[in-house]
Amino acid sequence: MTRHAVVLGAGIAGLAAATTLAARHDRVTVVDRDTAPTGPTARDGVPQGRHIHLLVPGGLQRLESLLPDIADDLAAAGAGIIPAPEWRFHMGGGRVAARDPSLRITGATRPLLEQVVRDRVRALERVDLLQGWSARDLVTTDDRATVTGVRLQSEADPAQERHLDADLVVDATGRGSAAPRWLADLGYTPPTEERLSVGVHYTTRLFDRDPADLGGARNVLVDIPPGQRRGGVALAVEGDRWLVTLMGMLGERPPADLEGFAAYAGSLWVDDLHRIVDGATPVSEPARHAFPAFAWNRYDRLDRMPGSFAVLGDAVCSFDPRFGQGMAVGIAEAIALGEVLDAHGPATVGPRLAEASLPVVQDAWDLSSGAVLAHPEVEGPRPLAWKATTAYLQHVLPVAHRDPEVADALIRVIGLVDRPQALMHPRTMWRVLSGSLGRDAAPSAAA
Ligand SMILES: Cc1cc2nc3c(=O)[nH]c(=O)nc-3n(C[C@H](O)[C@H](O)[C@H](O)COP(=O)(O)OP(=O)(O)OC[C@H]3O[C@@H](n4cnc5c(N)ncnc54)[C@H](O)[C@@H]3O)c2cc1C
């Protein structure tokens, strides 16, 4: 008997999980309903893939720990690895002065990013990719206590079914995961779902890029300030192109026609995106995407799950995409999966993984939902802790526009490198306090 793990879903979280499992199982089969394109083109199973997908610094760092030298592979495939000094990050009424070059993001389209990661994972000796098959149901022992496999259905011929035996099944099928239904069908309580409605809409186009644009900057973020509904991001991607995503929230929809797109970019509180788009040559059709709400399946609150079954990635929690957290959180969960299996084996992997990954999911949720709740029109709970954090951030942001040390500390938190409490480090608090009082870089702190 060999030990066989099955990962459902070959998105970023599934590929990261397969990497973790390949170091611990004799065989790993990654199942996806899509058949991956041979080149870096968008695919149906990941409709969000036509829009900006960057790995924040904490995501890239974690991916490199799973797949050493992946940044080199990405660069060799034409992607950028973009350090903080090349960003123009506009939030809180100014430009964040980050300068630490070790804070890096990816500059690639999602199809290229996924292709490079997929190629690395497929090259692992123990990993097979089974494409064109959709997960239908879990198979369990008679007492339903342990998952022993999964039933699949062919995408090409729905009458065709097959069954894979497995010692471990990991669900990484994304936001549409059927795991809550599978658990209910097996007699388990499904997770409750926490939601936060944001009504976000994306419109994205590719444009030719002149490397001299915006002084050579390769990433621009124009955040949506409270009281407004419009923002956007531009990312320099492979092939000397700008991937420009315009965003609206609370139902605001950026237009798709070129003239309307440019006018929308021109209506933002900073004109960087308009400078890129105005008069530039589009090299793609527009793509649109609606993201109605954050959704968190609270597996961490379940008392019971069948053994040898775990869930990760967007199947657990999908965050407002404007904050670029989803892939990084999925990768962090994949790393936690390995730690849980090493410490406890597969029998209790589901609840233990939910518990082990709770800090990173909670941090990402608090950061992005916290920012969204600063918009008074958004409906949701605003507990005392949120009020205190929001009040502190109102001091951090203006100082981060002038003080690179505070800016780097802020980016490390937003980029999921450090936990939010790092912003409460006495040195950072001192700089924030003295900066707020108009005494930037107080002598004792600058030493
Ligand atoms: C518009 C938009 C922009 C975003 N931008 C960013 C960003 O900049 N940075 C970032 O980190 N995150 C971003 N995200 C979030 C990111 O897309 C997700 O968090 C991330 O892709 C989650 O990965 P996943 O592997 O869990 O799910 P997915 O990437 O959705 O992959 C799920 C996979 O499962 C497969 N699948 C689905 N059902 C089945 C089934 N029944 N059987 C077999 N296979 C199945 C699908 O084909 C797919 O391959 C964005 C999201 C949106 C909507």
Coordinates of C-alpha atoms and ligand atoms in Angstrom, one line a residue:
M1 CA 0.0 0.0 0.0
T2 CA 1.3 3.4 -0.9
R3 CA 0.1 6.5 0.8
H4 CA -2.0 8.5 -1.7
A5 CA -3.2 12.1 -1.2
V6 CA -5.8 13.7 -3.5
V7 CA -6.0 17.5 -3.8
L8 CA -9.2 18.8 -5.4
G9 CA -8.6 21.9 -7.4
A10 CA -5.4 23.0 -9.2
G11 CA -5.6 26.7 -8.4
I12 CA -2.9 28.4 -6.4
A13 CA -4.0 26.9 -3.0
G14 CA -4.3 23.4 -4.5
L15 CA -0.9 23.5 -6.2
A16 CA 0.6 24.8 -2.9
A17 CA -1.1 22.0 -1.0
A18 CA 0.2 19.4 -3.5
T19 CA 3.8 20.7 -2.9
T20 CA 3.4 20.2 0.8
L21 CA 1.9 16.7 0.4
A22 CA 4.5 15.6 -2.1
A23 CA 7.0 15.7 0.7
R24 CA 4.9 13.5 2.9
H25 CA 3.0 11.0 0.6
D26 CA 4.1 8.4 -1.9
R27 CA 1.7 9.8 -4.4
V28 CA -0.3 13.0 -4.8
T29 CA -3.1 13.4 -7.4
V30 CA -4.3 16.9 -8.1
V31 CA -7.8 16.8 -9.7
D32 CA -9.2 19.8 -11.7
R33 CA -12.4 20.1 -13.7
D34 CA -10.5 22.3 -16.2
T35 CA -7.9 21.2 -18.6
A36 CA -5.0 23.7 -18.2
P37 CA -4.0 25.6 -21.3
T38 CA -0.6 24.9 -22.6
G39 CA 0.3 28.6 -22.5
P40 CA -0.4 31.4 -20.1
T41 CA -4.0 32.0 -21.0
A42 CA -7.0 32.5 -18.8
R43 CA -9.2 29.4 -18.1
D44 CA -12.9 29.0 -17.3
G45 CA -12.3 27.5 -13.8
V46 CA -10.7 30.7 -12.6
P47 CA -12.8 33.5 -14.1
Q48 CA -11.1 36.0 -11.8
G49 CA -7.8 35.2 -13.5
R50 CA -8.3 37.9 -16.1
H51 CA -7.9 40.6 -13.5
I52 CA -4.9 41.7 -11.5
H53 CA -3.5 38.9 -9.4
L54 CA -0.4 39.9 -7.5
L55 CA 1.3 37.9 -4.8
V56 CA 1.8 40.3 -1.8
P57 CA 5.2 40.1 -0.1
G58 CA 4.1 37.6 2.5
G59 CA 2.6 35.4 -0.3
L60 CA 5.8 35.5 -2.4
Q61 CA 8.0 34.7 0.6
R62 CA 5.9 31.7 1.6
L63 CA 5.7 30.4 -2.0
E64 CA 9.5 30.6 -2.1
S65 CA 9.7 28.5 1.0
L66 CA 7.6 25.8 -0.6
L67 CA 9.1 26.1 -4.1
P68 CA 12.7 27.4 -3.8
D69 CA 13.8 29.8 -6.5
I70 CA 10.2 30.2 -7.8
A71 CA 10.9 33.9 -8.1
D72 CA 13.8 33.1 -10.6
D73 CA 11.4 30.9 -12.6
L74 CA 8.8 33.6 -12.7
A75 CA 11.4 36.1 -13.9
A76 CA 12.7 33.7 -16.5
A77 CA 9.1 33.4 -17.8
G78 CA 8.9 37.2 -18.2
A79 CA 7.3 38.1 -14.9
G80 CA 8.5 41.0 -12.8
I81 CA 9.5 40.7 -9.2
I82 CA 8.8 44.2 -8.1
P83 CA 10.4 45.8 -4.9
A84 CA 8.7 48.4 -2.8
P85 CA 10.7 51.3 -4.1
E86 CA 9.0 50.7 -7.5
W87 CA 5.4 51.0 -6.2
R88 CA 3.2 54.0 -6.1
F89 CA 0.9 53.1 -3.3
H90 CA -1.7 55.8 -2.7
M91 CA -3.8 55.3 0.4
G92 CA -5.1 57.4 3.3
G93 CA -4.9 60.6 1.3
G94 CA -1.2 60.3 0.2
R95 CA 1.5 58.1 -1.2
V96 CA 3.0 55.5 1.2
A97 CA 6.8 56.0 1.3
A98 CA 7.8 52.3 1.5
R99 CA 11.4 51.8 0.5
D100 CA 12.5 48.3 1.7
P101 CA 13.6 46.4 -1.4
S102 CA 13.1 43.1 0.4
L103 CA 9.3 43.7 0.2
R104 CA 8.5 42.3 -3.3
I105 CA 5.4 41.5 -5.2
T106 CA 4.9 39.6 -8.4
G107 CA 4.3 41.4 -11.7
A108 CA 2.6 38.8 -13.8
T109 CA -0.8 37.9 -15.1
R110 CA -2.6 35.2 -13.1
P111 CA -2.3 32.8 -16.1
L112 CA 1.5 33.2 -16.2
L113 CA 1.8 33.0 -12.4
E114 CA -0.3 29.9 -12.3
Q115 CA 1.5 28.3 -15.3
V116 CA 4.9 28.7 -13.7
V117 CA 3.7 27.3 -10.3
R118 CA 1.9 24.5 -12.1
D119 CA 4.9 23.5 -14.1
R120 CA 7.0 23.4 -11.0
V121 CA 4.5 21.2 -9.2
R122 CA 4.0 18.9 -12.1
A123 CA 7.7 18.4 -12.2
L124 CA 7.6 16.9 -8.7
E125 CA 8.1 13.2 -9.1
R126 CA 5.2 12.2 -6.9
V127 CA 2.6 14.5 -8.3
D128 CA 0.1 13.8 -11.0
L129 CA -2.4 16.2 -12.5
L130 CA -5.8 14.7 -13.4
Q131 CA -7.6 17.2 -15.6
G132 CA -11.1 17.3 -16.9
W133 CA -12.6 15.6 -13.9
S134 CA -14.9 17.2 -11.4
A135 CA -15.2 16.2 -7.7
R136 CA -18.7 15.0 -7.0
D137 CA -18.7 13.4 -3.5
L138 CA -16.5 12.1 -0.8
V139 CA -16.2 8.4 -0.1
T140 CA -16.0 7.3 3.5
T141 CA -15.8 4.3 5.8
D142 CA -19.2 2.7 6.6
D143 CA -19.4 4.6 9.8
R144 CA -18.6 7.9 7.9
A145 CA -15.9 8.7 10.4
T146 CA -13.0 8.7 7.8
V147 CA -12.7 9.9 4.2
T148 CA -11.3 7.1 2.0
G149 CA -11.6 8.7 -1.4
V150 CA -13.5 10.8 -3.8
R151 CA -16.0 10.2 -6.6
L152 CA -15.3 12.1 -9.8
Q153 CA -17.3 12.9 -12.9
S154 CA -15.9 13.5 -16.4
E155 CA -16.4 17.0 -17.7
A156 CA -16.3 15.7 -21.3
D157 CA -18.9 13.0 -20.7
P158 CA -21.0 13.5 -17.5
A159 CA -22.2 9.9 -17.7
Q160 CA -18.6 8.8 -17.0
E161 CA -17.6 8.5 -13.3
R162 CA -14.6 7.2 -11.5
H163 CA -13.4 6.8 -8.0
L164 CA -10.0 7.5 -6.4
D165 CA -8.9 5.9 -3.2
A166 CA -7.0 8.2 -0.9
D167 CA -5.5 8.3 2.6
L168 CA -6.1 12.1 2.6
V169 CA -8.4 14.3 0.6
V170 CA -7.9 18.1 0.5
D171 CA -10.6 20.4 -0.9
A172 CA -9.1 23.4 -2.7
T173 CA -11.9 24.0 -5.2
G174 CA -12.3 27.7 -4.5
R175 CA -15.3 29.8 -3.5
G176 CA -17.8 27.4 -5.0
S177 CA -16.6 24.4 -2.9
A178 CA -19.2 21.8 -2.3
A179 CA -17.6 20.7 1.0
P180 CA -20.4 22.2 3.3
R181 CA -22.9 20.1 1.3
W182 CA -20.7 17.0 1.4
L183 CA -20.4 17.3 5.2
A184 CA -24.2 17.8 5.6
D185 CA -24.9 14.7 3.4
L186 CA -22.6 12.7 5.6
G187 CA -24.5 13.8 8.7
Y188 CA -22.0 16.3 9.9
T189 CA -22.9 19.9 10.8
P190 CA -21.7 22.1 8.0
P191 CA -19.7 25.3 8.7
T192 CA -21.7 28.5 9.2
E193 CA -20.8 31.2 6.7
E194 CA -19.8 34.7 7.7
R195 CA -20.4 37.3 5.0
L196 CA -19.7 41.0 4.5
S197 CA -21.3 42.6 1.5
V198 CA -19.2 45.0 -0.4
G199 CA -20.6 45.0 -4.0
V200 CA -17.2 45.2 -5.6
H201 CA -16.9 45.4 -9.4
Y202 CA -13.8 45.1 -11.5
T203 CA -13.1 46.1 -15.1
T204 CA -9.7 45.2 -16.5
R205 CA -7.7 45.8 -19.7
L206 CA -4.2 45.3 -20.9
F207 CA -2.3 48.3 -22.4
D208 CA 1.1 48.7 -24.0
R209 CA 3.6 49.9 -21.5
D210 CA 6.5 52.3 -21.9
P211 CA 9.1 51.5 -19.3
A212 CA 9.4 55.2 -18.7
D213 CA 5.7 55.5 -17.6
L214 CA 5.3 57.1 -14.2
G215 CA 9.1 57.4 -13.8
G216 CA 9.6 53.6 -14.1
A217 CA 7.0 52.6 -11.5
R218 CA 5.7 49.1 -12.0
N219 CA 2.8 49.0 -9.5
V220 CA 0.2 51.6 -8.8
L221 CA -2.6 51.4 -6.2
V222 CA -5.2 54.0 -5.9
D223 CA -7.2 53.0 -2.8
I224 CA -10.9 53.8 -2.3
P225 CA -11.1 56.4 0.5
P226 CA -14.2 56.4 2.8
G227 CA -16.9 58.5 1.2
Q228 CA -15.8 57.5 -2.3
R229 CA -16.5 54.4 -4.3
R230 CA -13.8 54.3 -7.0
G231 CA -10.2 53.1 -7.1
G232 CA -7.9 51.0 -9.2
V233 CA -4.6 49.2 -9.6
A234 CA -2.0 49.0 -12.4
L235 CA 0.6 46.3 -12.6
A236 CA 3.5 45.9 -15.1
V237 CA 3.2 42.4 -16.4
E238 CA 5.0 40.2 -18.9
G239 CA 5.5 41.5 -22.4
D240 CA 5.9 45.1 -21.4
R241 CA 2.2 45.6 -20.7
W242 CA 0.2 47.3 -18.0
L243 CA -2.6 45.3 -16.6
V244 CA -5.1 48.0 -15.4
T245 CA -8.0 47.1 -13.2
L246 CA -10.5 49.8 -12.3
M247 CA -12.7 49.1 -9.2
G248 CA -15.9 50.2 -7.8
M249 CA -17.6 49.3 -4.5
L250 CA -21.1 49.4 -3.2
G251 CA -22.4 48.7 -6.7
E252 CA -20.3 51.2 -8.6
R253 CA -19.3 49.6 -11.9
P254 CA -16.3 50.8 -13.9
P255 CA -17.2 51.0 -17.6
A256 CA -15.8 48.7 -20.2
D257 CA -15.6 51.0 -23.3
L258 CA -12.3 52.7 -23.7
E259 CA -13.5 56.2 -23.4
G260 CA -15.5 55.5 -20.3
F261 CA -12.6 53.5 -18.8
A262 CA -10.2 56.5 -19.3
A263 CA -12.8 58.9 -17.9
Y264 CA -13.3 56.7 -14.8
A265 CA -9.5 56.5 -14.3
G266 CA -9.5 60.3 -14.5
S267 CA -12.2 60.6 -11.8
L268 CA -10.0 59.0 -9.2
W269 CA -8.4 61.1 -6.4
V270 CA -4.9 60.5 -7.9
D271 CA -4.3 60.8 -11.6
D272 CA -1.6 58.0 -12.0
L273 CA -4.0 55.5 -13.6
H274 CA -5.3 58.1 -16.0
R275 CA -1.7 59.0 -17.0
I276 CA -1.2 55.3 -17.9
V277 CA -4.5 54.8 -19.7
D278 CA -5.0 58.1 -21.5
G279 CA -4.0 57.7 -25.1
A280 CA -2.4 54.2 -24.4
T281 CA -3.0 51.4 -26.9
P282 CA -5.2 48.6 -25.4
V283 CA -4.1 45.1 -26.2
S284 CA -7.0 43.2 -24.8
E285 CA -10.7 43.2 -24.7
P286 CA -12.1 44.4 -21.3
A287 CA -13.0 41.8 -18.7
R288 CA -15.5 42.3 -15.9
H289 CA -16.0 40.6 -12.6
A290 CA -18.4 41.1 -9.7
F291 CA -17.5 40.2 -6.2
P292 CA -20.6 40.7 -4.0
A293 CA -19.3 39.7 -0.6
F294 CA -16.5 38.4 1.6
A295 CA -17.4 34.8 2.6
W296 CA -15.8 32.8 5.4
N297 CA -16.9 29.2 6.0
R298 CA -16.2 28.8 9.7
Y299 CA -14.5 25.4 9.7
D300 CA -12.6 26.6 12.8
R301 CA -15.8 26.5 14.8
L302 CA -16.8 22.9 13.9
D303 CA -16.5 20.2 16.6
R304 CA -16.4 17.3 14.2
M305 CA -15.2 16.6 10.7
P306 CA -14.5 13.3 9.1
G307 CA -10.9 12.2 9.4
S308 CA -8.5 12.5 6.5
F309 CA -10.3 15.4 5.1
A310 CA -9.3 19.1 5.0
V311 CA -10.3 22.3 3.3
L312 CA -8.2 25.3 2.4
G313 CA -8.0 28.4 0.1
D314 CA -11.0 30.3 -1.1
A315 CA -13.1 27.2 -0.2
V316 CA -12.6 28.4 3.4
C317 CA -12.5 32.2 3.0
S318 CA -12.6 34.6 0.1
F319 CA -11.6 38.2 0.8
D320 CA -12.4 41.4 -1.0
P321 CA -9.9 41.0 -3.9
R322 CA -8.8 44.7 -3.7
F323 CA -6.5 43.7 -0.8
G324 CA -4.7 40.9 -2.8
Q325 CA -4.7 38.5 0.1
G326 CA -6.4 35.3 -1.2
M327 CA -3.4 33.5 -2.8
A328 CA -1.1 34.4 0.1
V329 CA -3.6 33.0 2.6
G330 CA -4.0 29.8 0.6
I331 CA -0.3 29.3 0.5
A332 CA 0.0 29.9 4.2
E333 CA -2.7 27.3 4.8
A334 CA -0.8 24.8 2.6
I335 CA 2.3 25.2 4.7
A336 CA 0.2 24.8 7.9
L337 CA -1.2 21.6 6.4
G338 CA 2.2 20.1 6.4
E339 CA 2.9 21.1 10.0
V340 CA -0.4 19.6 11.1
L341 CA 0.2 16.4 9.3
D342 CA 3.7 16.1 10.8
A343 CA 2.4 16.7 14.3
H344 CA -0.8 14.8 14.3
G345 CA -1.3 12.7 11.2
P346 CA -4.4 12.7 9.0
A347 CA -7.1 11.5 11.5
T348 CA -7.9 15.0 12.8
V349 CA -6.4 17.1 10.0
G350 CA -9.6 19.1 9.1
P351 CA -10.3 20.8 12.5
R352 CA -6.6 21.0 13.3
L353 CA -5.8 22.8 10.0
A354 CA -8.7 25.2 10.6
E355 CA -7.3 25.9 14.0
A356 CA -3.6 26.3 12.8
S357 CA -4.5 28.6 10.0
L358 CA -7.0 30.7 12.0
P359 CA -4.4 33.4 12.8
V360 CA -3.6 34.1 9.1
V361 CA -7.2 34.0 8.0
Q362 CA -8.3 36.1 10.9
D363 CA -5.6 38.7 10.3
A364 CA -6.4 38.9 6.6
W365 CA -10.1 39.2 7.3
D366 CA -9.6 41.9 10.0
L367 CA -7.3 43.9 7.8
S368 CA -9.5 43.9 4.7
S369 CA -12.9 44.0 6.4
G370 CA -11.6 46.6 8.8
A371 CA -10.7 48.9 5.8
V372 CA -14.1 48.2 4.2
L373 CA -16.0 49.0 7.4
A374 CA -14.4 52.5 7.3
H375 CA -16.9 53.2 4.6
P376 CA -20.0 54.2 6.6
E377 CA -22.4 52.8 4.0
V378 CA -21.1 49.2 4.5
E379 CA -23.2 47.2 6.9
G380 CA -21.4 45.2 9.5
P381 CA -20.3 45.0 13.1
R382 CA -18.0 47.7 14.3
P383 CA -16.8 46.5 17.7
L384 CA -14.6 48.5 20.0
A385 CA -11.4 46.8 18.8
W386 CA -12.2 47.9 15.2
K387 CA -12.8 51.5 16.4
A388 CA -9.4 51.5 18.3
T389 CA -7.5 50.0 15.3
T390 CA -9.1 52.4 12.9
A391 CA -8.3 55.4 15.1
Y392 CA -4.7 54.3 15.4
L393 CA -4.4 53.8 11.6
Q394 CA -5.6 57.3 11.1
H395 CA -2.4 58.3 12.8
V396 CA -0.2 55.7 11.1
L397 CA -1.2 56.6 7.5
P398 CA -0.2 60.3 7.4
V399 CA 3.1 59.4 9.0
A400 CA 3.6 56.5 6.6
H401 CA 3.4 59.1 3.8
R402 CA 6.6 60.7 5.1
D403 CA 8.5 58.2 7.2
P404 CA 9.8 55.2 5.3
E405 CA 10.3 53.1 8.5
V406 CA 6.6 53.4 9.4
A407 CA 5.7 52.9 5.7
D408 CA 7.7 49.6 5.6
A409 CA 6.1 48.5 8.9
L410 CA 2.7 49.2 7.5
I411 CA 3.4 47.4 4.2
R412 CA 4.8 44.4 6.1
V413 CA 1.4 44.1 7.9
I414 CA -0.8 44.7 4.8
G415 CA 1.4 42.4 2.8
L416 CA 1.0 39.6 5.3
V417 CA 4.6 39.4 6.3
D418 CA 4.1 40.6 9.9
R419 CA 1.0 40.2 12.1
P420 CA -1.0 43.4 12.7
Q421 CA 0.4 43.7 16.3
A422 CA 3.8 44.6 14.7
L423 CA 2.4 48.1 14.2
M424 CA 2.1 48.3 18.0
H425 CA 5.8 47.8 18.4
P426 CA 7.1 50.5 20.8
R427 CA 9.5 51.9 18.2
T428 CA 6.8 52.1 15.5
M429 CA 4.3 53.6 18.0
W430 CA 6.9 56.2 19.0
R431 CA 7.6 57.2 15.4
V432 CA 3.8 57.4 14.7
L433 CA 3.2 59.5 17.8
S434 CA 6.1 61.8 17.2
G435 CA 5.3 62.0 13.5
S436 CA 1.7 62.9 14.3
L437 CA 2.9 65.6 16.6
G438 CA 4.9 67.1 13.7
R439 CA 8.3 65.9 15.0
D440 CA 9.1 63.4 12.3
A441 CA 11.8 60.8 13.0
A442 CA 12.3 61.8 16.7
P443 CA 16.0 61.7 17.5
S444 CA 15.7 58.8 19.9
A445 CA 13.8 56.7 17.4
A446 CA 16.0 57.6 14.5
A447 CA 19.1 56.4 16.3
Ligands
LIG1 C1 -11.3 39.8 -9.3 C2 -10.3 39.1 -8.3 C3 -9.0 39.6 -8.2 C4 -8.2 39.0 -7.3 N1 -6.9 39.4 -7.1 C5 -6.1 38.8 -6.2 C6 -4.7 39.3 -6.1 O1 -4.3 40.3 -6.6 N2 -3.9 38.6 -5.2 C7 -4.4 37.5 -4.5 O2 -3.6 36.9 -3.7 N3 -5.7 37.1 -4.6 C8 -6.5 37.7 -5.5 N4 -7.8 37.2 -5.6 C9 -8.2 36.1 -4.9 C10 -7.7 34.8 -5.6 O3 -8.3 34.7 -6.8 C11 -8.0 33.6 -4.7 O4 -7.9 33.8 -3.4 C12 -7.2 32.4 -5.1 O5 -7.2 32.2 -6.4 C13 -7.7 31.2 -4.3 O6 -7.1 30.1 -4.8 P1 -7.9 28.7 -4.7 O7 -6.9 27.8 -5.2 O8 -8.5 28.5 -3.3 O9 -9.1 28.8 -5.6 P2 -9.2 29.1 -7.2 O10 -8.0 29.8 -7.7 O11 -10.5 29.6 -7.5 O12 -9.1 27.6 -7.8 C14 -10.0 26.6 -7.6 C15 -9.7 25.5 -8.6 O13 -10.6 24.4 -8.4 C16 -11.2 24.0 -9.6 N5 -12.5 23.4 -9.3 C17 -13.6 24.0 -8.9 N6 -14.6 23.1 -8.6 C18 -14.0 21.9 -8.8 C19 -14.5 20.6 -8.7 N7 -15.8 20.3 -8.3 N8 -13.7 19.5 -9.0 C20 -12.4 19.8 -9.5 N9 -11.9 21.0 -9.6 C21 -12.7 22.0 -9.3 C22 -11.2 25.2 -10.5 O14 -11.2 24.8 -11.9 C23 -9.9 25.9 -10.1 O15 -8.8 25.5 -10.8 C24 -8.6 37.9 -6.5 C25 -9.9 37.4 -6.7 C26 -10.8 38.1 -7.5 C27 -12.2 37.6 -7.6

